[in-house]
Tab-separated table of C-alpha atoms and ligand atoms in Angstrom:
chain	number	residue	atom	x	y	z
A	18	MET	CA	0.000	0.000	0.000
A	19	THR	CA	1.487	3.307	-1.133
A	20	ARG	CA	0.138	6.765	-0.304
A	21	LEU	CA	1.490	10.293	-0.642
A	22	LEU	CA	0.463	12.910	1.937
A	23	ARG	CA	0.728	16.604	1.216
A	24	GLY	CA	0.794	19.221	3.971
A	25	ARG	CA	3.071	21.153	6.269
A	26	LEU	CA	5.548	18.708	7.872
A	27	LEU	CA	7.260	19.087	11.266
A	28	SER	CA	9.669	16.590	12.830
A	29	PHE	CA	12.322	17.014	15.534
A	30	LEU	CA	16.031	16.150	15.312
A	31	ARG	CA	16.818	16.740	19.001
A	32	GLN	CA	15.537	18.634	22.049
A	33	PRO	CA	15.112	22.348	21.205
A	34	GLU	CA	17.086	24.680	23.483
A	35	ASP	CA	15.158	27.922	23.015
A	36	LEU	CA	12.548	29.541	20.762
A	37	GLY	CA	15.140	30.400	18.133
A	38	ASP	CA	16.671	26.911	17.950
A	39	ASP	CA	15.545	26.133	14.414
A	40	GLY	CA	18.331	23.581	13.985
A	41	SER	CA	16.385	21.260	16.285
A	42	TYR	CA	13.678	20.428	13.753
A	43	THR	CA	12.876	20.029	10.071
A	44	TYR	CA	9.918	21.876	8.622
A	45	HIS	CA	8.475	21.739	5.106
A	46	GLU	CA	5.897	24.425	4.314
A	47	ASP	CA	4.620	22.455	1.285
A	48	GLY	CA	5.786	18.998	2.184
A	49	GLY	CA	5.351	15.527	0.751
A	50	LEU	CA	5.434	12.338	2.813
A	51	LEU	CA	5.475	9.042	0.968
A	52	ILE	CA	4.180	6.004	2.833
A	53	GLU	CA	4.918	2.455	1.686
A	54	ASP	CA	3.819	-0.658	3.572
A	55	GLY	CA	3.160	1.254	6.790
A	56	LYS	CA	6.545	3.004	6.829
A	57	ILE	CA	7.805	6.405	5.768
A	58	ALA	CA	9.523	5.922	2.415
A	59	ASP	CA	10.339	9.514	1.460
A	60	ILE	CA	10.020	13.052	2.867
A	61	GLY	CA	10.788	16.474	1.456
A	62	ASP	CA	9.297	19.316	-0.504
A	63	TYR	CA	6.120	18.088	-2.164
A	64	ALA	CA	7.266	18.697	-5.737
A	65	MET	CA	10.430	16.644	-5.199
A	66	VAL	CA	8.734	13.762	-3.391
A	67	ARG	CA	5.950	13.762	-6.004
A	68	MET	CA	8.557	13.412	-8.763
A	69	ARG	CA	10.286	10.501	-7.027
A	70	ALA	CA	7.000	8.744	-6.087
A	71	PRO	CA	5.539	5.865	-8.096
A	72	GLU	CA	3.339	6.800	-11.040
A	73	GLY	CA	-0.340	7.200	-10.104
A	74	VAL	CA	0.219	7.042	-6.333
A	75	GLU	CA	-2.844	7.957	-4.237
A	76	THR	CA	-2.374	11.503	-2.908
A	77	VAL	CA	-4.090	12.923	0.180
A	78	ASP	CA	-3.993	16.701	0.437
A	79	HIS	CA	-3.953	17.810	4.077
A	80	ARG	CA	-3.043	21.440	3.375
A	81	PRO	CA	-3.066	23.761	5.294
A	82	HIS	CA	-2.838	21.351	8.227
A	83	LEU	CA	0.351	20.342	10.012
A	84	ILE	CA	1.526	16.720	9.808
A	85	MET	CA	3.661	15.433	12.683
A	86	PRO	CA	4.677	12.074	14.131
A	87	GLY	CA	1.864	10.514	16.205
A	88	PHE	CA	1.871	11.397	19.889
A	89	ILE	CA	3.389	9.003	22.427
A	90	ASP	CA	1.884	8.534	25.898
A	91	PRO	CA	4.440	6.731	28.079
A	92	HIS	CA	2.285	6.136	31.195
A	93	ILE	CA	-1.414	5.255	31.126
A	94	HIS	CA	-3.637	2.713	32.901
A	95	PHE	CA	-5.900	0.778	30.548
A	96	PRO	CA	-8.288	-0.462	33.323
A	97	GLN	CA	-8.865	3.054	34.670
A	98	MET	CA	-11.070	4.512	31.935
A	99	GLN	CA	-14.001	4.496	34.345
A	100	VAL	CA	-11.909	5.723	37.276
A	101	VAL	CA	-11.195	9.124	35.682
A	102	GLY	CA	-12.710	11.946	37.718
A	103	SER	CA	-13.062	10.046	41.015
A	104	TYR	CA	-13.308	12.401	44.004
A	105	ALA	CA	-10.419	11.727	46.413
A	106	GLY	CA	-8.069	13.742	48.577
A	107	ASN	CA	-4.850	11.916	47.754
A	108	LEU	CA	-3.230	8.965	45.978
A	109	LEU	CA	-3.756	6.225	48.584
A	110	GLU	CA	-7.398	7.163	49.201
A	111	TRP	CA	-7.992	7.251	45.443
A	112	LEU	CA	-6.356	3.838	44.923
A	113	ASN	CA	-8.218	2.123	47.764
A	114	THR	CA	-11.624	3.739	47.260
A	115	TYR	CA	-11.964	3.588	43.475
A	116	THR	CA	-9.075	2.115	41.558
A	117	PHE	CA	-8.604	-1.194	43.351
A	118	VAL	CA	-12.375	-1.705	43.121
A	119	GLU	CA	-12.654	-0.931	39.412
A	120	GLU	CA	-9.627	-2.982	38.353
A	121	GLN	CA	-11.234	-6.147	39.791
A	122	ARG	CA	-13.664	-6.106	36.854
A	123	PHE	CA	-10.800	-6.891	34.453
A	124	GLY	CA	-10.698	-10.527	35.515
A	125	ASP	CA	-13.687	-10.818	33.168
A	126	ALA	CA	-12.331	-11.259	29.646
A	127	GLY	CA	-15.512	-9.857	28.089
A	128	HIS	CA	-15.264	-6.649	30.088
A	129	ALA	CA	-11.550	-6.324	29.333
A	130	ALA	CA	-12.204	-6.765	25.594
A	131	ARG	CA	-14.966	-4.141	25.594
A	132	ILE	CA	-12.800	-1.583	27.409
A	133	ALA	CA	-9.799	-2.364	25.172
A	134	GLY	CA	-11.880	-1.320	22.158
A	135	LYS	CA	-12.880	1.925	23.867
A	136	PHE	CA	-9.303	2.538	25.015
A	137	PHE	CA	-7.786	2.383	21.539
A	138	ASP	CA	-10.629	4.504	20.153
A	139	GLU	CA	-9.748	7.263	22.646
A	140	LEU	CA	-6.032	7.094	21.896
A	141	VAL	CA	-6.666	7.450	18.172
A	142	ARG	CA	-9.229	10.220	18.737
A	143	TYR	CA	-6.572	12.256	20.570
A	144	GLY	CA	-3.726	11.533	18.145
A	145	THR	CA	-1.831	9.077	20.339
A	146	THR	CA	-0.334	6.258	18.293
A	147	THR	CA	1.902	4.617	20.907
A	148	ALA	CA	1.212	4.206	24.623
A	149	VAL	CA	2.965	2.485	27.498
A	150	ALA	CA	0.140	0.973	29.482
A	151	TYR	CA	-0.518	-0.809	32.731
A	152	CYS	CA	-3.089	-3.578	32.425
A	153	SER	CA	-4.659	-5.057	35.581
A	154	VAL	CA	-3.251	-7.951	37.602
A	155	HIS	CA	-5.246	-10.381	35.458
A	156	LYS	CA	-3.549	-12.043	32.507
A	157	ALA	CA	-6.906	-11.748	30.709
A	158	SER	CA	-6.577	-7.954	30.752
A	159	ALA	CA	-3.193	-8.091	29.011
A	160	ASP	CA	-4.561	-10.600	26.487
A	161	ALA	CA	-7.463	-8.259	25.689
A	162	PHE	CA	-5.126	-5.267	25.395
A	163	PHE	CA	-2.619	-6.911	23.085
A	164	ALA	CA	-5.260	-8.616	20.926
A	165	GLU	CA	-6.848	-5.219	20.244
A	166	SER	CA	-3.515	-3.534	19.610
A	167	LEU	CA	-2.556	-6.317	17.164
A	168	ARG	CA	-5.904	-5.958	15.389
A	169	ARG	CA	-5.289	-2.217	14.972
A	170	LYS	CA	-1.631	-2.725	13.989
A	171	MET	CA	-0.462	-0.253	16.649
A	172	ARG	CA	2.914	-0.030	18.378
A	173	MET	CA	2.129	-0.527	22.054
A	174	VAL	CA	4.066	-1.299	25.203
A	175	ALA	CA	2.127	-2.842	28.112
A	176	GLY	CA	2.331	-5.250	30.980
A	177	LYS	CA	0.273	-7.351	33.296
A	178	VAL	CA	0.555	-5.634	36.674
A	179	MET	CA	2.330	-7.634	39.393
A	180	MET	CA	0.867	-6.949	42.864
A	181	ASP	CA	0.679	-9.345	45.812
A	182	ARG	CA	-0.148	-7.291	48.922
A	183	ASN	CA	-1.893	-4.195	50.304
A	184	ALA	CA	-4.774	-4.575	47.874
A	185	PRO	CA	-8.021	-6.604	47.822
A	186	THR	CA	-7.427	-10.360	47.550
A	187	ALA	CA	-9.185	-10.428	44.186
A	188	LEU	CA	-6.509	-8.060	42.872
A	189	CYS	CA	-3.475	-9.957	44.181
A	190	ASP	CA	-1.327	-12.492	42.407
A	191	THR	CA	1.530	-14.348	44.118
A	192	PRO	CA	5.257	-14.095	43.457
A	193	GLN	CA	5.054	-17.330	41.456
A	194	SER	CA	1.823	-16.622	39.534
A	195	GLY	CA	2.925	-13.044	38.795
A	196	TYR	CA	6.143	-14.442	37.338
A	197	ASP	CA	4.437	-17.250	35.421
A	198	ASP	CA	1.676	-15.048	34.003
A	199	THR	CA	4.125	-12.322	32.948
A	200	LYS	CA	6.254	-14.943	31.226
A	201	GLN	CA	3.210	-16.291	29.424
A	202	VAL	CA	2.196	-12.779	28.333
A	203	ILE	CA	5.724	-12.302	26.949
A	204	ALA	CA	5.550	-15.631	25.089
A	205	ASP	CA	2.085	-14.880	23.718
A	206	TRP	CA	2.491	-11.229	22.728
A	207	HIS	CA	6.005	-9.779	22.725
A	208	GLY	CA	7.066	-9.100	19.138
A	209	LYS	CA	3.646	-10.060	17.733
A	210	GLY	CA	2.779	-7.271	15.302
A	211	ARG	CA	4.142	-4.151	16.976
A	212	ASN	CA	3.462	-5.287	20.549
A	213	HIS	CA	6.083	-4.903	23.270
A	214	VAL	CA	5.614	-6.419	26.726
A	215	ALA	CA	6.817	-4.491	29.802
A	216	ILE	CA	7.665	-6.021	33.187
A	217	THR	CA	5.216	-4.223	35.483
A	218	PRO	CA	5.494	-4.452	39.275
A	219	ARG	CA	2.847	-1.867	40.262
A	220	PHE	CA	4.901	-0.217	43.030
A	221	ALA	CA	6.857	-1.174	46.141
A	222	ILE	CA	3.776	-0.919	48.356
A	223	THR	CA	1.870	-3.635	46.503
A	224	SER	CA	4.801	-5.994	45.942
A	225	THR	CA	6.438	-8.158	48.612
A	226	PRO	CA	10.208	-8.592	48.552
A	227	ALA	CA	9.558	-12.078	47.128
A	228	GLN	CA	7.639	-10.559	44.222
A	229	MET	CA	10.323	-7.928	43.635
A	230	GLU	CA	12.809	-10.807	43.333
A	231	MET	CA	10.592	-12.316	40.649
A	232	ALA	CA	10.460	-8.983	38.792
A	233	GLN	CA	14.263	-8.903	39.024
A	234	ALA	CA	14.459	-12.442	37.627
A	235	LEU	CA	12.222	-11.470	34.683
A	236	ALA	CA	14.291	-8.340	33.982
A	237	GLY	CA	17.399	-10.550	33.990
A	238	GLU	CA	15.862	-13.122	31.656
A	239	PHE	CA	14.447	-10.494	29.283
A	240	PRO	CA	16.923	-7.579	29.313
A	241	ASP	CA	15.388	-5.999	26.188
A	242	LEU	CA	12.007	-5.481	27.808
A	243	HIS	CA	10.874	-2.245	29.382
A	244	VAL	CA	10.231	-2.148	33.130
A	245	GLN	CA	7.567	0.191	34.488
A	246	THR	CA	6.517	1.102	38.009
A	247	HIS	CA	5.662	4.078	40.239
A	248	LEU	CA	8.077	6.071	42.392
A	249	SER	CA	7.864	8.983	44.824
A	250	GLU	CA	4.436	10.327	43.930
A	251	ASN	CA	2.978	11.153	47.337
A	252	LEU	CA	4.442	11.782	50.819
A	253	ASP	CA	2.266	9.163	52.581
A	254	GLU	CA	3.184	6.645	49.877
A	255	ILE	CA	6.893	7.374	50.424
A	256	ARG	CA	6.546	6.849	54.206
A	257	PHE	CA	4.642	3.588	53.732
A	258	ALA	CA	7.210	2.276	51.233
A	259	ALA	CA	10.022	3.102	53.695
A	260	GLU	CA	8.234	1.117	56.434
A	261	LEU	CA	7.838	-1.885	54.136
A	262	TYR	CA	11.504	-1.843	53.038
A	263	PRO	CA	13.377	-0.617	56.153
A	264	GLU	CA	16.741	-1.751	54.784
A	265	ALA	CA	16.512	0.549	51.738
A	266	ILE	CA	18.069	3.998	52.141
A	267	ASP	CA	15.233	5.668	50.223
A	268	TYR	CA	12.369	4.813	47.840
A	269	THR	CA	14.560	4.665	44.718
A	270	ASP	CA	16.938	2.318	46.541
A	271	ILE	CA	14.109	-0.202	46.942
A	272	TYR	CA	13.988	-0.657	43.171
A	273	ALA	CA	17.779	-0.459	42.870
A	274	ARG	CA	18.147	-3.344	45.326
A	275	TYR	CA	16.128	-5.516	42.967
A	276	GLY	CA	18.093	-4.456	39.885
A	277	LEU	CA	15.151	-2.572	38.431
A	278	LEU	CA	16.915	0.697	37.544
A	279	GLY	CA	18.203	1.062	33.999
A	280	PRO	CA	17.792	2.702	30.613
A	281	ARG	CA	14.619	0.753	29.786
A	282	SER	CA	13.014	1.464	33.181
A	283	LEU	CA	10.168	3.985	33.400
A	284	PHE	CA	9.270	5.437	36.801
A	285	GLY	CA	5.927	7.199	37.012
A	286	HIS	CA	5.863	10.510	38.925
A	287	CYS	CA	9.270	10.966	40.702
A	288	ILE	CA	8.019	14.182	42.297
A	289	HIS	CA	9.796	14.092	45.641
A	290	LEU	CA	13.214	12.608	44.762
A	291	SER	CA	16.218	13.553	46.903
A	292	ASP	CA	19.509	14.519	45.255
A	293	ARG	CA	20.818	11.044	45.950
A	294	GLU	CA	17.825	9.473	44.278
A	295	ALA	CA	18.117	11.774	41.259
A	296	ASP	CA	21.790	10.793	40.968
A	297	ALA	CA	20.860	7.110	41.094
A	298	MET	CA	18.247	7.663	38.381
A	299	SER	CA	20.733	9.588	36.264
A	300	GLU	CA	23.613	7.136	36.621
A	301	SER	CA	21.423	4.193	35.679
A	302	GLY	CA	19.824	6.015	32.722
A	303	SER	CA	16.373	5.474	34.251
A	304	VAL	CA	13.465	7.601	33.026
A	305	ALA	CA	11.255	9.772	35.249
A	306	VAL	CA	7.748	10.126	33.818
A	307	PHE	CA	6.012	13.465	34.445
A	308	CYS	CA	2.217	13.118	34.688
A	309	PRO	CA	0.975	16.691	35.156
A	310	THR	CA	-2.818	16.305	35.025
A	311	SER	CA	-2.608	13.425	37.505
A	312	ASN	CA	-0.183	15.210	39.822
A	313	LEU	CA	-2.466	18.241	39.967
A	314	PHE	CA	-5.702	16.232	40.240
A	315	LEU	CA	-4.423	14.066	43.125
A	316	GLY	CA	-2.553	16.974	44.717
A	317	SER	CA	0.668	14.969	44.535
A	318	GLY	CA	3.046	17.876	43.875
A	319	LEU	CA	4.998	19.744	41.215
A	320	PHE	CA	7.386	17.646	39.113
A	321	GLY	CA	10.729	19.410	38.626
A	322	LEU	CA	11.212	18.789	34.906
A	323	LYS	CA	13.666	21.660	34.536
A	324	ARG	CA	15.244	21.094	37.954
A	325	LEU	CA	16.043	17.475	37.009
A	326	GLY	CA	17.208	18.509	33.542
A	327	ARG	CA	19.553	21.254	34.833
A	328	ARG	CA	21.441	19.037	37.283
A	329	PRO	CA	25.125	18.295	36.571
A	330	ARG	CA	23.839	14.746	36.169
A	331	PRO	CA	20.481	15.259	34.410
A	332	VAL	CA	17.673	12.741	34.742
A	333	ARG	CA	16.002	11.452	31.561
A	334	ALA	CA	12.338	12.445	31.494
A	335	ALA	CA	9.147	11.702	29.614
A	336	ILE	CA	5.651	13.197	29.881
A	337	ALA	CA	2.392	11.249	30.042
A	338	THR	CA	-1.339	11.351	30.795
A	339	ASP	CA	-1.549	8.756	33.604
A	340	ILE	CA	-5.235	8.119	32.925
A	341	GLY	CA	-7.134	7.523	35.272
A	342	GLY	CA	-5.274	9.575	37.925
A	343	GLY	CA	-4.786	11.884	34.958
A	344	THR	CA	-7.793	13.718	33.620
A	345	SER	CA	-7.314	13.862	29.838
A	346	TYR	CA	-6.327	11.448	27.070
A	347	SER	CA	-4.951	14.414	25.149
A	348	MET	CA	-1.207	14.952	24.985
A	349	LEU	CA	-1.995	18.578	24.055
A	350	ARG	CA	-3.921	19.050	27.319
A	351	THR	CA	-1.133	17.187	29.152
A	352	LEU	CA	1.586	19.520	27.850
A	353	ASP	CA	-0.600	22.523	28.683
A	354	GLU	CA	-0.847	21.407	32.305
A	355	GLY	CA	2.855	20.511	32.289
A	356	TYR	CA	3.641	24.037	31.163
A	357	LYS	CA	1.633	25.440	34.079
A	358	VAL	CA	3.383	23.145	36.559
A	359	LEU	CA	6.690	24.583	35.331
A	360	GLN	CA	5.359	28.153	35.510
A	361	LEU	CA	4.585	27.611	39.203
A	362	GLN	CA	8.282	26.782	39.697
A	363	GLY	CA	9.554	29.795	37.744
A	364	ASP	CA	10.338	27.661	34.677
A	365	ARG	CA	8.799	27.174	31.234
A	366	MET	CA	9.192	25.087	28.134
A	367	THR	CA	8.965	26.498	24.625
A	368	PRO	CA	6.207	25.275	22.291
A	369	PHE	CA	8.917	23.538	20.255
A	370	GLU	CA	10.100	21.685	23.355
A	371	SER	CA	6.517	20.641	24.123
A	372	PHE	CA	5.922	19.155	20.678
A	373	TYR	CA	9.373	17.556	20.757
A	374	ARG	CA	8.419	15.898	24.050
A	375	MET	CA	5.090	14.549	22.744
A	376	THR	CA	6.899	12.933	19.823
A	377	ARG	CA	10.636	12.335	19.553
A	378	GLY	CA	11.347	13.099	23.230
A	379	ASN	CA	9.017	10.396	24.492
A	380	ALA	CA	10.302	8.027	21.792
A	381	GLU	CA	13.875	8.609	23.031
A	382	ALA	CA	12.734	7.952	26.595
A	383	LEU	CA	11.507	4.553	25.360
A	384	SER	CA	14.644	4.005	23.223
A	385	LEU	CA	12.251	3.618	20.284
A	386	GLU	CA	13.250	6.719	18.281
A	387	ASP	CA	14.397	4.555	15.376
A	388	SER	CA	10.798	3.345	14.928
A	389	ILE	CA	8.505	6.119	16.165
A	390	GLY	CA	8.451	9.792	17.087
A	391	THR	CA	9.934	11.246	13.881
A	392	LEU	CA	9.153	11.541	10.183
A	393	ASP	CA	12.494	9.977	9.257
A	394	VAL	CA	12.590	7.581	6.317
A	395	GLY	CA	12.222	4.023	7.643
A	396	SER	CA	10.086	5.070	10.623
A	397	ASP	CA	6.613	3.683	11.213
A	398	ALA	CA	4.034	5.863	9.441
A	399	ASP	CA	2.197	6.758	12.676
A	400	LEU	CA	1.099	10.359	12.240
A	401	VAL	CA	-1.145	13.151	13.459
A	402	VAL	CA	-2.651	15.801	11.243
A	403	LEU	CA	-3.198	18.954	13.293
A	404	ASP	CA	-5.731	21.693	12.593
A	405	ALA	CA	-5.023	24.634	14.891
A	406	GLY	CA	-8.234	26.374	13.828
A	407	ALA	CA	-10.635	23.459	14.388
A	408	ILE	CA	-12.320	25.041	17.423
A	409	PRO	CA	-14.304	28.288	17.025
A	410	ALA	CA	-12.206	30.077	19.650
A	411	THR	CA	-8.929	28.837	18.147
A	412	ALA	CA	-10.056	29.747	14.609
A	413	LEU	CA	-10.550	33.304	15.859
A	414	LYS	CA	-7.148	33.363	17.546
A	415	MET	CA	-5.536	31.923	14.393
A	416	GLU	CA	-6.458	35.188	12.615
A	417	VAL	CA	-3.633	36.858	14.570
A	418	VAL	CA	-1.162	33.965	14.781
A	419	SER	CA	1.859	34.672	12.617
A	420	SER	CA	4.487	32.032	13.375
A	421	LEU	CA	4.823	28.277	13.737
A	422	ALA	CA	5.755	28.712	17.413
A	423	GLU	CA	2.545	30.665	18.062
A	424	GLU	CA	0.471	28.080	16.236
A	425	LEU	CA	1.983	25.228	18.275
A	426	PHE	CA	1.473	27.129	21.500
A	427	LEU	CA	-2.177	27.775	20.666
A	428	MET	CA	-2.779	24.062	19.985
A	429	GLN	CA	-1.099	23.185	23.289
A	430	THR	CA	-3.018	25.794	25.231
A	431	MET	CA	-6.512	25.313	23.794
A	432	GLY	CA	-6.409	22.163	21.666
A	433	ASP	CA	-8.270	18.904	22.222
A	434	ASP	CA	-9.562	16.020	20.100
A	435	ARG	CA	-11.062	18.491	17.617
A	436	THR	CA	-7.530	19.698	16.874
A	437	ILE	CA	-6.647	16.228	15.590
A	438	ALA	CA	-7.891	16.268	11.989
A	439	GLU	CA	-6.640	12.728	11.356
A	440	THR	CA	-4.532	10.044	13.000
A	441	TYR	CA	-2.622	7.613	10.786
A	442	VAL	CA	-1.636	4.219	12.182
A	443	ALA	CA	0.921	2.339	10.086
A	444	GLY	CA	0.029	4.539	7.142
A	445	GLU	CA	-3.746	4.065	7.364
A	446	PRO	CA	-6.198	6.785	8.419
A	447	ALA	CA	-7.585	5.567	11.764
A	448	LYS	CA	-9.457	8.513	13.234
A	449	GLY	CA	-11.697	8.994	10.214
A	450	ARG	CA	-12.765	5.368	10.603
A	451	LEU	CA	-13.847	5.674	14.230
A	452	GLY	CA	-17.339	6.750	13.202
B	24	LIG	N1	0.734	4.151	42.268
B	24	LIG	C1	0.423	2.825	42.231
B	24	LIG	N2	-0.595	2.568	41.416
B	24	LIG	C2	-0.959	3.744	40.885
B	24	LIG	C3	-1.966	4.124	39.943
B	24	LIG	O1	-2.736	3.319	39.437
B	24	LIG	N3	-2.032	5.449	39.635
B	24	LIG	C4	-1.178	6.372	40.183
B	24	LIG	N4	-1.295	7.640	39.822
B	24	LIG	N5	-0.237	6.044	41.064
B	24	LIG	C5	-0.127	4.742	41.411
B	25	LIG	ZN1	0.286	5.327	37.034
């Protein structure tokens, strides 16, 4: 299947340093993007790409819209679609009152399959083409997730959650069953289509030392897999984790003791890290995942994206929705809230940095930038088509917008699913087909 897209094209080469850093991206005002067999086969000025393209190729004209790599959401909970907007004062109350109740429903394969369909619909609606997801403790939930992702030909990273204490019995596995089920999920799904399995101990509070040893064993057996968990989100959580692992010097050290730090490890939240913990994250190449809408909604705190980035030993960072602690599926809304979290700390990020982070930046955090997050030749043809004027109020504002930076900033500040004119998955229009 070959298709030629025409429109304005924007793709990042590296993290932009300031508003004037135009060496950090490539931009084609009248661009052509050739897609062959789900991959990007050519990119450049439209006239040139048109000339090099096969005779009679189908052309889709997206002018004047902006075509970018699909958005990447590196921390989201698939079984929490119906937890979003639950009224709670803090993380632990929210988990115990709503989340650990709702996730029990995912032992039912029929329910998991229904929600998987809805989940991928929402991702596509908001322009997200890759997500790193937590399933529930049930193997059936991971089966439902990966079956749907395979059907839609999406690049997804996800794991069956391992949790064996401090939760309802119906939501607990055991060290052995958590290990066995994770191994089975890997055998069944890893590398099938574009599926990646992640080793997923939920967090130190819900895993016994015996289960952490099993997570360590899995990480040792499958060194190419991602590891995902939660770290340092809430002060009560930090105190509880310290009680459960008295031998660890701090929260990060709990994971370090089980060999779970490393360049493929993603730690959700990381709000209250000490300098020592930040150094340990940095030295191991671990990734801190900023979840602004969740951190604000649960009152967890202000993530120091710039503080961690400015250190002599910077910490790698990604930015994510964290549905259902998070409150929007939209990476545009997420970056808007992230921007405000930085403002409250006397920092900011430029619109170019924001759109870098939604795309290439998050891909780099996953070490997947050779496959996703750019418009480079050979990359997966996962794309968003952005229409900054899709909303009446943004159409009005667009009358006075005069630069690409202003246009990006408007989409970040006011955009939502209406801003996403189309989402392409492996070269095929997916949003238009949602109905
Ligand atoms: N810590 C452990 N589990 C969770 C979860 O589901 N959401 C959030 N925000 N934090 C967690
Ligand atoms: Zn989370």
